[in-house]
PDB file of C-alpha atoms in Angstrom:
ATOM      1  CA  MET A   1       1.950  12.428   6.457  1.00 89.00           C
ATOM      2  CA  LEU A   2       0.448   9.169   7.654  1.00 94.00           C
ATOM      3  CA  VAL A   3      -3.138   8.531   6.603  1.00 95.00           C
ATOM      4  CA  ILE A   4      -5.524   5.652   7.212  1.00 95.00           C
ATOM      5  CA  GLY A   5      -5.741   3.609   4.032  1.00 94.00           C
ATOM      6  CA  ALA A   6      -9.506   3.110   4.105  1.00 94.00           C
ATOM      7  CA  SER A   7     -10.053   6.866   4.442  1.00 95.00           C
ATOM      8  CA  LEU A   8      -8.680   7.376   0.912  1.00 96.00           C
ATOM      9  CA  LYS A   9     -11.349   5.211  -0.675  1.00 96.00           C
ATOM     10  CA  GLY A  10     -13.710   7.390  -2.681  1.00 96.00           C
ATOM     11  CA  TYR A  11     -11.257  10.295  -3.083  1.00 97.00           C
ATOM     12  CA  ALA A  12     -11.849  12.124  -6.362  1.00 96.00           C
ATOM     13  CA  ILE A  13      -9.039  11.606  -8.885  1.00 95.00           C
ATOM     14  CA  ALA A  14      -8.187  14.950 -10.458  1.00 95.00           C
ATOM     15  CA  ALA A  15      -6.514  14.659 -13.854  1.00 95.00           C
ATOM     16  CA  THR A  16      -4.820  17.691 -15.410  1.00 95.00           C
ATOM     17  CA  ASP A  17      -8.000  18.455 -17.377  1.00 94.00           C
ATOM     18  CA  GLY A  18     -10.795  17.335 -15.068  1.00 93.00           C
ATOM     19  CA  GLU A  19     -11.922  14.552 -12.766  1.00 92.00           C
ATOM     20  CA  MET A  20     -11.614  10.994 -14.027  1.00 92.00           C
ATOM     21  CA  GLY A  21     -13.044   8.853 -11.240  1.00 93.00           C
ATOM     22  CA  THR A  22     -12.545   7.851  -7.628  1.00 95.00           C
ATOM     23  CA  VAL A  23     -10.119   5.761  -5.586  1.00 95.00           C
ATOM     24  CA  LYS A  24     -11.280   2.155  -5.349  1.00 93.00           C
ATOM     25  CA  THR A  25      -8.333   0.472  -3.636  1.00 92.00           C
ATOM     26  CA  PHE A  26      -4.549   0.177  -3.509  1.00 94.00           C
ATOM     27  CA  LEU A  27      -2.448  -2.777  -4.615  1.00 91.00           C
ATOM     28  CA  PHE A  28       0.723  -3.334  -2.603  1.00 92.00           C
ATOM     29  CA  ASP A  29       3.757  -5.579  -2.952  1.00 89.00           C
ATOM     30  CA  ASP A  30       3.835  -8.032  -0.049  1.00 88.00           C
ATOM     31  CA  THR A  31       7.644  -8.251  -0.195  1.00 87.00           C
ATOM     32  CA  SER A  32       8.348  -4.500  -0.006  1.00 89.00           C
ATOM     33  CA  TRP A  33       5.077  -3.150   1.463  1.00 92.00           C
ATOM     34  CA  LYS A  34       5.142  -0.420  -1.151  1.00 92.00           C
ATOM     35  CA  ILE A  35       1.998   0.617  -2.992  1.00 93.00           C
ATOM     36  CA  ARG A  36       2.505  -0.516  -6.588  1.00 90.00           C
ATOM     37  CA  TRP A  37      -0.821   0.630  -8.046  1.00 90.00           C
ATOM     38  CA  LEU A  38      -3.809   2.805  -7.303  1.00 91.00           C
ATOM     39  CA  VAL A  39      -7.010   1.319  -8.718  1.00 91.00           C
ATOM     40  CA  VAL A  40      -9.337   4.018 -10.064  1.00 91.00           C
ATOM     41  CA  GLU A  41     -13.043   3.467 -10.651  1.00 90.00           C
ATOM     42  CA  THR A  42     -13.910   5.651 -13.648  1.00 90.00           C
ATOM     43  CA  GLY A  43     -17.676   5.346 -13.256  1.00 85.00           C
ATOM     44  CA  SER A  44     -19.848   6.543 -16.120  1.00 84.00           C
ATOM     45  CA  TRP A  45     -16.997   8.482 -17.746  1.00 86.00           C
ATOM     46  CA  LEU A  46     -15.455   5.322 -19.238  1.00 85.00           C
ATOM     47  CA  SER A  47     -18.433   2.995 -18.925  1.00 79.00           C
ATOM     48  CA  GLY A  48     -17.368   1.526 -15.639  1.00 74.00           C
ATOM     49  CA  ARG A  49     -13.751   0.847 -16.569  1.00 84.00           C
ATOM     50  CA  GLN A  50     -11.076   0.520 -13.945  1.00 86.00           C
ATOM     51  CA  VAL A  51      -7.605   1.905 -14.562  1.00 89.00           C
ATOM     52  CA  LEU A  52      -4.284   1.517 -12.782  1.00 89.00           C
ATOM     53  CA  VAL A  53      -2.280   4.587 -11.770  1.00 91.00           C
ATOM     54  CA  HIS A  54       1.339   4.301 -10.708  1.00 91.00           C
ATOM     55  CA  PRO A  55       2.357   6.103  -7.464  1.00 91.00           C
ATOM     56  CA  SER A  56       4.947   8.153  -9.373  1.00 90.00           C
ATOM     57  CA  ALA A  57       2.086   9.953 -11.146  1.00 92.00           C
ATOM     58  CA  LEU A  58       0.340  10.988  -7.920  1.00 94.00           C
ATOM     59  CA  GLY A  59       0.475  14.534  -6.616  1.00 94.00           C
ATOM     60  CA  THR A  60      -0.009  15.763  -3.063  1.00 94.00           C
ATOM     61  CA  PRO A  61      -3.403  14.668  -1.689  1.00 96.00           C
ATOM     62  CA  ASP A  62      -5.897  17.336  -0.654  1.00 96.00           C
ATOM     63  CA  HIS A  63      -7.380  15.631   2.378  1.00 95.00           C
ATOM     64  CA  ALA A  64      -9.713  18.515   3.190  1.00 96.00           C
ATOM     65  CA  GLN A  65     -11.371  18.254  -0.232  1.00 97.00           C
ATOM     66  CA  ARG A  66     -10.863  14.466  -0.537  1.00 97.00           C
ATOM     67  CA  ARG A  67      -9.060  14.888  -3.859  1.00 97.00           C
ATOM     68  CA  LEU A  68      -5.976  13.203  -5.226  1.00 97.00           C
ATOM     69  CA  PRO A  69      -4.297  14.938  -8.208  1.00 97.00           C
ATOM     70  CA  VAL A  70      -2.561  12.887 -10.898  1.00 95.00           C
ATOM     71  CA  ARG A  71      -0.153  14.041 -13.598  1.00 93.00           C
ATOM     72  CA  LEU A  72      -2.267  12.594 -16.407  1.00 92.00           C
ATOM     73  CA  SER A  73      -4.821  13.861 -18.865  1.00 93.00           C
ATOM     74  CA  ARG A  74      -8.198  12.236 -19.344  1.00 91.00           C
ATOM     75  CA  ALA A  75      -7.372  11.631 -23.001  1.00 90.00           C
ATOM     76  CA  LYS A  76      -4.203   9.750 -22.070  1.00 89.00           C
ATOM     77  CA  VAL A  77      -6.092   7.596 -19.591  1.00 89.00           C
ATOM     78  CA  GLU A  78      -8.916   6.915 -22.046  1.00 86.00           C
ATOM     79  CA  SER A  79      -6.457   5.391 -24.538  1.00 85.00           C
ATOM     80  CA  SER A  80      -4.567   3.383 -21.908  1.00 82.00           C
ATOM     81  CA  PRO A  81      -4.443  -0.438 -21.849  1.00 75.00           C
ATOM     82  CA  ASP A  82      -7.629  -1.838 -20.351  1.00 70.00           C
ATOM     83  CA  ILE A  83      -7.702  -4.032 -17.258  1.00 70.00           C
ATOM     84  CA  THR A  84     -10.455  -6.556 -16.796  1.00 60.00           C
ATOM     85  CA  GLN A  85     -12.231  -5.910 -13.529  1.00 54.00           C
ATOM     86  CA  ASP A  86     -12.511  -9.504 -12.360  1.00 53.00           C
ATOM     87  CA  LEU A  87      -9.088 -10.779 -13.449  1.00 52.00           C
ATOM     88  CA  PRO A  88      -5.858 -10.523 -11.426  1.00 64.00           C
ATOM     89  CA  VAL A  89      -3.198  -8.032 -12.461  1.00 74.00           C
ATOM     90  CA  THR A  90      -0.357  -9.861 -14.194  1.00 69.00           C
ATOM     91  CA  ARG A  91       3.264  -8.796 -14.558  1.00 72.00           C
ATOM     92  CA  GLN A  92       2.669  -8.594 -18.295  1.00 71.00           C
ATOM     93  CA  MET A  93      -0.267  -6.238 -17.751  1.00 74.00           C
ATOM     94  CA  GLU A  94       1.841  -4.055 -15.460  1.00 81.00           C
ATOM     95  CA  SER A  95       4.602  -3.926 -18.052  1.00 81.00           C
ATOM     96  CA  GLU A  96       2.178  -2.864 -20.789  1.00 82.00           C
ATOM     97  CA  ILE A  97       0.849  -0.027 -18.624  1.00 84.00           C
ATOM     98  CA  THR A  98       4.278   1.267 -17.584  1.00 83.00           C
ATOM     99  CA  ASP A  99       5.391   1.115 -21.226  1.00 84.00           C
ATOM    100  CA  TYR A 100       2.337   3.071 -22.347  1.00 80.00           C
ATOM    101  CA  TYR A 101       2.767   5.893 -19.818  1.00 83.00           C
ATOM    102  CA  GLY A 102       6.563   5.852 -19.682  1.00 81.00           C
ATOM    103  CA  TRP A 103       6.507   5.222 -15.947  1.00 79.00           C
ATOM    104  CA  ASP A 104       9.547   3.892 -14.132  1.00 76.00           C
ATOM    105  CA  PRO A 105       8.645   0.584 -12.414  1.00 69.00           C
ATOM    106  CA  TYR A 106      11.709   1.058 -10.191  1.00 65.00           C
ATOM    107  CA  TRP A 107      10.318   4.379  -8.884  1.00 66.00           C
ATOM    108  CA  GLY A 108      10.634   5.198  -5.229  1.00 60.00           C
ATOM    109  CA  PRO A 109      12.864   4.199  -2.330  1.00 49.00           C
ATOM    110  CA  ASN A 110      13.601   0.606  -1.500  1.00 44.00           C
ATOM    111  CA  TYR A 111      11.836  -0.962   1.481  1.00 35.00           C
ATOM    112  CA  CYS A 112      14.759  -0.519   3.867  1.00 34.00           C
ATOM    113  CA  GLY A 113      16.255   2.509   2.157  1.00 32.00           C
ATOM    114  CA  VAL A 114      16.041   6.209   2.937  1.00 30.00           C
ATOM    115  CA  GLY A 115      12.494   7.418   2.473  1.00 35.00           C
ATOM    116  CA  SER A 116      10.785   4.066   2.978  1.00 39.00           C
ATOM    117  CA  PHE A 117       9.369   5.120   6.316  1.00 39.00           C
ATOM    118  CA  GLY A 118       9.624   8.851   6.068  1.00 37.00           C
ATOM    119  CA  LEU A 119      13.380   9.146   6.551  1.00 30.00           C
ATOM    120  CA  GLY A 120      13.772  11.382   3.537  1.00 29.00           C
ATOM    121  CA  ALA A 121      11.820  13.635   1.216  1.00 29.00           C
ATOM    122  CA  GLY A 122       9.008  12.074  -0.767  1.00 31.00           C
ATOM    123  CA  SER A 123       9.867  10.807  -4.198  1.00 30.00           C
ATOM    124  CA  THR A 124       8.853  12.820  -7.217  1.00 30.00           C
ATOM    125  CA  PHE A 125       7.829  11.735 -10.680  1.00 28.00           C
ATOM    126  CA  MET A 126      10.703  10.704 -12.927  1.00 31.00           C
ATOM    127  CA  PRO A 127      10.347   9.424 -16.490  1.00 31.00           C
ATOM    128  CA  ARG A 128      11.177   5.794 -16.970  1.00 32.00           C
ATOM    129  CA  GLN A 129      14.828   5.296 -17.868  1.00 35.00           C
ATOM    130  CA  ASP A 130      16.270   2.717 -20.227  1.00 36.00           C
ATOM    131  CA  ARG A 131      17.002  -0.176 -17.900  1.00 35.00           C
ATOM    132  CA  PRO A 132      17.214  -3.945 -18.354  1.00 34.00           C
ATOM    133  CA  ARG A 133      13.769  -5.507 -18.399  1.00 35.00           C
ATOM    134  CA  ASP A 134      12.583  -7.228 -15.264  1.00 44.00           C
ATOM    135  CA  ALA A 135      13.351 -10.892 -15.935  1.00 39.00           C
ATOM    136  CA  ALA A 136      10.030 -11.926 -14.431  1.00 38.00           C
ATOM    137  CA  VAL A 137       8.109  -9.654 -16.798  1.00 40.00           C
ATOM    138  CA  MET A 138      10.041 -10.971 -19.788  1.00 41.00           C
ATOM    139  CA  ALA A 139       9.376 -14.550 -18.738  1.00 38.00           C
ATOM    140  CA  ALA A 140       5.682 -13.805 -18.206  1.00 37.00           C
ATOM    141  CA  LYS A 141       5.381 -12.349 -21.704  1.00 41.00           C
ATOM    142  CA  ALA A 142       7.252 -15.254 -23.257  1.00 39.00           C
ATOM    143  CA  MET A 143       4.988 -17.798 -21.571  1.00 36.00           C
ATOM    144  CA  GLY A 144       1.761 -15.836 -22.043  1.00 41.00           C
ATOM    145  CA  GLN A 145       1.215 -15.794 -18.292  1.00 39.00           C
ATOM    146  CA  THR A 146      -2.337 -14.983 -17.220  1.00 44.00           C
ATOM    147  CA  ASP A 147      -2.113 -15.703 -13.491  1.00 56.00           C
ATOM    148  CA  GLY A 148      -1.911 -12.725 -11.192  1.00 62.00           C
ATOM    149  CA  ASP A 149       1.369 -11.561  -9.712  1.00 72.00           C
ATOM    150  CA  PRO A 150       1.629 -13.596  -6.473  1.00 76.00           C
ATOM    151  CA  HIS A 151       3.177 -10.649  -4.606  1.00 81.00           C
ATOM    152  CA  LEU A 152       0.526  -8.082  -5.564  1.00 85.00           C
ATOM    153  CA  ARG A 153      -2.190  -7.718  -2.932  1.00 89.00           C
ATOM    154  CA  ASP A 154      -5.366  -5.690  -2.541  1.00 90.00           C
ATOM    155  CA  MET A 155      -4.887  -3.631   0.602  1.00 92.00           C
ATOM    156  CA  HIS A 156      -8.575  -3.567   1.500  1.00 90.00           C
ATOM    157  CA  ALA A 157      -8.839  -7.351   1.074  1.00 89.00           C
ATOM    158  CA  VAL A 158      -6.284  -7.890   3.871  1.00 93.00           C
ATOM    159  CA  VAL A 159      -8.491  -6.100   6.411  1.00 95.00           C
ATOM    160  CA  GLY A 160      -9.815  -8.728   8.821  1.00 95.00           C
ATOM    161  CA  TYR A 161      -6.784 -11.035   8.641  1.00 96.00           C
ATOM    162  CA  HIS A 162      -5.989 -12.542  12.052  1.00 96.00           C
ATOM    163  CA  ILE A 163      -2.730 -11.428  13.690  1.00 97.00           C
ATOM    164  CA  HIS A 164      -0.634 -14.009  15.528  1.00 97.00           C
ATOM    165  CA  ALA A 165       2.301 -13.222  17.798  1.00 97.00           C
ATOM    166  CA  THR A 166       4.857 -15.960  18.437  1.00 97.00           C
ATOM    167  CA  ASP A 167       2.803 -17.206  21.407  1.00 96.00           C
ATOM    168  CA  GLY A 168      -0.793 -16.664  20.319  1.00 96.00           C
ATOM    169  CA  GLY A 169      -3.315 -14.433  18.624  1.00 95.00           C
ATOM    170  CA  ILE A 170      -3.600 -10.724  19.370  1.00 96.00           C
ATOM    171  CA  GLY A 171      -6.477  -9.603  17.139  1.00 95.00           C
ATOM    172  CA  HIS A 172      -7.024  -8.731  13.491  1.00 96.00           C
ATOM    173  CA  VAL A 173      -5.986  -6.202  10.854  1.00 96.00           C
ATOM    174  CA  GLU A 174      -8.380  -3.284  11.087  1.00 96.00           C
ATOM    175  CA  ASN A 175      -6.631  -0.943   8.675  1.00 96.00           C
ATOM    176  CA  PHE A 176      -3.301   0.425   7.466  1.00 97.00           C
ATOM    177  CA  LEU A 177      -1.372   3.654   7.896  1.00 96.00           C
ATOM    178  CA  LEU A 178       0.122   4.866   4.605  1.00 95.00           C
ATOM    179  CA  ASP A 179       2.796   7.480   4.048  1.00 94.00           C
ATOM    180  CA  ASP A 180       1.210   9.732   1.425  1.00 93.00           C
ATOM    181  CA  ALA A 181       4.636  11.009   0.286  1.00 91.00           C
ATOM    182  CA  THR A 182       6.445   7.696  -0.278  1.00 91.00           C
ATOM    183  CA  TRP A 183       3.299   5.567  -0.734  1.00 93.00           C
ATOM    184  CA  ALA A 184       4.552   2.854   1.579  1.00 93.00           C
ATOM    185  CA  ILE A 185       2.562   0.989   4.203  1.00 95.00           C
ATOM    186  CA  SER A 186       4.108   2.215   7.443  1.00 95.00           C
ATOM    187  CA  TYR A 187       1.952   0.285   9.916  1.00 96.00           C
ATOM    188  CA  LEU A 188      -0.777  -2.286  10.244  1.00 97.00           C
ATOM    189  CA  ILE A 189      -3.506  -1.074  12.600  1.00 97.00           C
ATOM    190  CA  VAL A 190      -4.433  -4.025  14.808  1.00 96.00           C
ATOM    191  CA  ASP A 191      -7.682  -4.308  16.729  1.00 95.00           C
ATOM    192  CA  THR A 192      -6.854  -6.534  19.702  1.00 93.00           C
ATOM    193  CA  SER A 193     -10.544  -7.412  20.198  1.00 85.00           C
ATOM    194  CA  ASN A 194     -11.201  -9.415  23.386  1.00 81.00           C
ATOM    195  CA  TRP A 195      -7.546 -10.251  24.023  1.00 90.00           C
ATOM    196  CA  TRP A 196      -6.669  -6.779  25.298  1.00 88.00           C
ATOM    197  CA  MET A 197     -10.041  -5.150  25.889  1.00 84.00           C
ATOM    198  CA  GLY A 198     -10.236  -3.784  22.365  1.00 78.00           C
ATOM    199  CA  GLU A 199      -7.021  -1.753  22.440  1.00 91.00           C
ATOM    200  CA  HIS A 200      -5.522  -0.744  19.094  1.00 94.00           C
ATOM    201  CA  VAL A 201      -1.822  -1.173  18.379  1.00 96.00           C
ATOM    202  CA  LEU A 202       0.481  -0.326  15.495  1.00 97.00           C
ATOM    203  CA  ILE A 203       2.634  -3.059  13.995  1.00 97.00           C
ATOM    204  CA  SER A 204       5.348  -2.271  11.479  1.00 96.00           C
ATOM    205  CA  PRO A 205       5.847  -4.506   8.420  1.00 95.00           C
ATOM    206  CA  PHE A 206       9.318  -5.075   9.903  1.00 94.00           C
ATOM    207  CA  ALA A 207       7.600  -7.283  12.507  1.00 96.00           C
ATOM    208  CA  VAL A 208       5.767  -9.451   9.966  1.00 95.00           C
ATOM    209  CA  LYS A 209       7.349 -12.890   9.673  1.00 94.00           C
ATOM    210  CA  ASP A 210       5.001 -14.226   7.013  1.00 92.00           C
ATOM    211  CA  ILE A 211       1.436 -14.058   5.750  1.00 92.00           C
ATOM    212  CA  ASP A 212      -0.743 -17.111   5.227  1.00 92.00           C
ATOM    213  CA  TRP A 213      -2.969 -15.973   2.387  1.00 89.00           C
ATOM    214  CA  THR A 214      -4.987 -19.189   2.396  1.00 89.00           C
ATOM    215  CA  ASP A 215      -5.947 -19.033   6.077  1.00 94.00           C
ATOM    216  CA  ARG A 216      -5.966 -15.215   6.202  1.00 94.00           C
ATOM    217  CA  GLN A 217      -3.363 -14.950   8.969  1.00 96.00           C
ATOM    218  CA  VAL A 218      -0.421 -12.614   9.629  1.00 96.00           C
ATOM    219  CA  HIS A 219       2.395 -14.052  11.745  1.00 97.00           C
ATOM    220  CA  LEU A 220       4.665 -11.737  13.732  1.00 97.00           C
ATOM    221  CA  THR A 221       8.173 -12.037  15.137  1.00 96.00           C
ATOM    222  CA  THR A 222       7.195 -10.580  18.534  1.00 96.00           C
ATOM    223  CA  THR A 223       5.400 -11.910  21.619  1.00 97.00           C
ATOM    224  CA  ARG A 224       2.026 -10.952  23.048  1.00 96.00           C
ATOM    225  CA  GLU A 225       3.722  -9.591  26.179  1.00 96.00           C
ATOM    226  CA  TRP A 226       5.936  -7.323  24.110  1.00 96.00           C
ATOM    227  CA  VAL A 227       2.902  -6.006  22.228  1.00 96.00           C
ATOM    228  CA  GLN A 228       1.157  -5.205  25.504  1.00 95.00           C
ATOM    229  CA  ALA A 229       4.261  -3.389  26.750  1.00 95.00           C
ATOM    230  CA  SER A 230       4.511  -1.214  23.628  1.00 95.00           C
ATOM    231  CA  PRO A 231       3.884   2.557  23.787  1.00 94.00           C
ATOM    232  CA  LYS A 232       0.118   3.141  23.914  1.00 91.00           C
ATOM    233  CA  TRP A 233      -1.343   4.477  20.666  1.00 92.00           C
ATOM    234  CA  ASP A 234      -4.217   6.934  20.594  1.00 91.00           C
ATOM    235  CA  PRO A 235      -6.234   6.349  17.380  1.00 89.00           C
ATOM    236  CA  GLU A 236      -7.671   9.859  17.697  1.00 89.00           C
ATOM    237  CA  ALA A 237      -4.255  11.560  17.593  1.00 89.00           C
ATOM    238  CA  PRO A 238      -1.800  11.853  14.686  1.00 88.00           C
ATOM    239  CA  VAL A 239       1.304   9.681  14.900  1.00 92.00           C
ATOM    240  CA  SER A 240       4.038  12.053  16.034  1.00 91.00           C
ATOM    241  CA  SER A 241       7.738  11.585  15.350  1.00 91.00           C
ATOM    242  CA  ASP A 242       8.354  11.234  19.101  1.00 92.00           C
ATOM    243  CA  TYR A 243       5.789   8.453  19.368  1.00 94.00           C
ATOM    244  CA  ALA A 244       7.251   6.698  16.313  1.00 94.00           C
ATOM    245  CA  LYS A 245      10.761   6.864  17.789  1.00 93.00           C
ATOM    246  CA  HIS A 246       9.574   5.340  21.068  1.00 94.00           C
ATOM    247  CA  LEU A 247       7.616   2.642  19.245  1.00 95.00           C
ATOM    248  CA  HIS A 248      10.551   1.647  17.038  1.00 95.00           C
ATOM    249  CA  ALA A 249      12.960   1.741  19.971  1.00 95.00           C
ATOM    250  CA  HIS A 250      10.659  -0.567  21.953  1.00 96.00           C
ATOM    251  CA  TYR A 251      10.568  -3.222  19.243  1.00 95.00           C
ATOM    252  CA  GLY A 252      14.040  -2.614  17.812  1.00 94.00           C
ATOM    253  CA  TRP A 253      12.611  -1.760  14.402  1.00 93.00           C
ATOM    254  CA  PRO A 254      14.794   0.296  12.042  1.00 87.00           C
ATOM    255  CA  GLY A 255      13.750   3.735  10.845  1.00 74.00           C
ATOM    256  CA  LEU A 256      11.664   6.453  12.407  1.00 64.00           C
ATOM    257  CA  GLY A 257       8.402   4.835  11.419  1.00 46.00           C
ATOM    258  CA  TRP A 258       6.694   7.670   9.608  1.00 48.00           C
TER     259      TRP A 258
END
């Protein structure tokens, strides 16, 4: 199911033995557009601590009750490695957390593989297997790296970035559509503002050429005319498989799109 990313903020996080906080934001990998971490605000339970939860530990969201179950106990979370609220998440920090919980950092489908955009069943939790260490994590530990992972981005912080087609601007990022089974970003929701009388369009990560993080701009591989000719999206209606097929056929994007 596709859900608007911002709508998940504030969802109660239900551990196996009680609630442990609320959803603060999601951190995604800007090379794969997969959610790498859920940031949980623990509130008064752990004196304002924030904790990272890997997507492989997430259960099926209860959107009616605004609850997101996790396969963790409060006691396990309480003893987990701490993350400093105002510091970036490093590869070393990620490695320490996955080691502690036994999570598999390679969990989930690849960006262009089956399941990335809803082509297969959602991934389920699998214990971390004995695999060669990520060379980048090993190097970060060896050098005592403290800078944040340059590919890890706060999803909510990207809202407002200006979107540029190959021949000019088309608006700004208003939100994201996430697949709550694969935890991938399926689409950027673009508010076209004054360019197209405030229409909203969906843009797949497949159409993103690059992101200028300094100037807060997203550059696309398509033209403004092609965006205007795309199948009209109704923000009030769920994204159907038929609509997704037409949208992907229009742009030549792979996958079904949801």
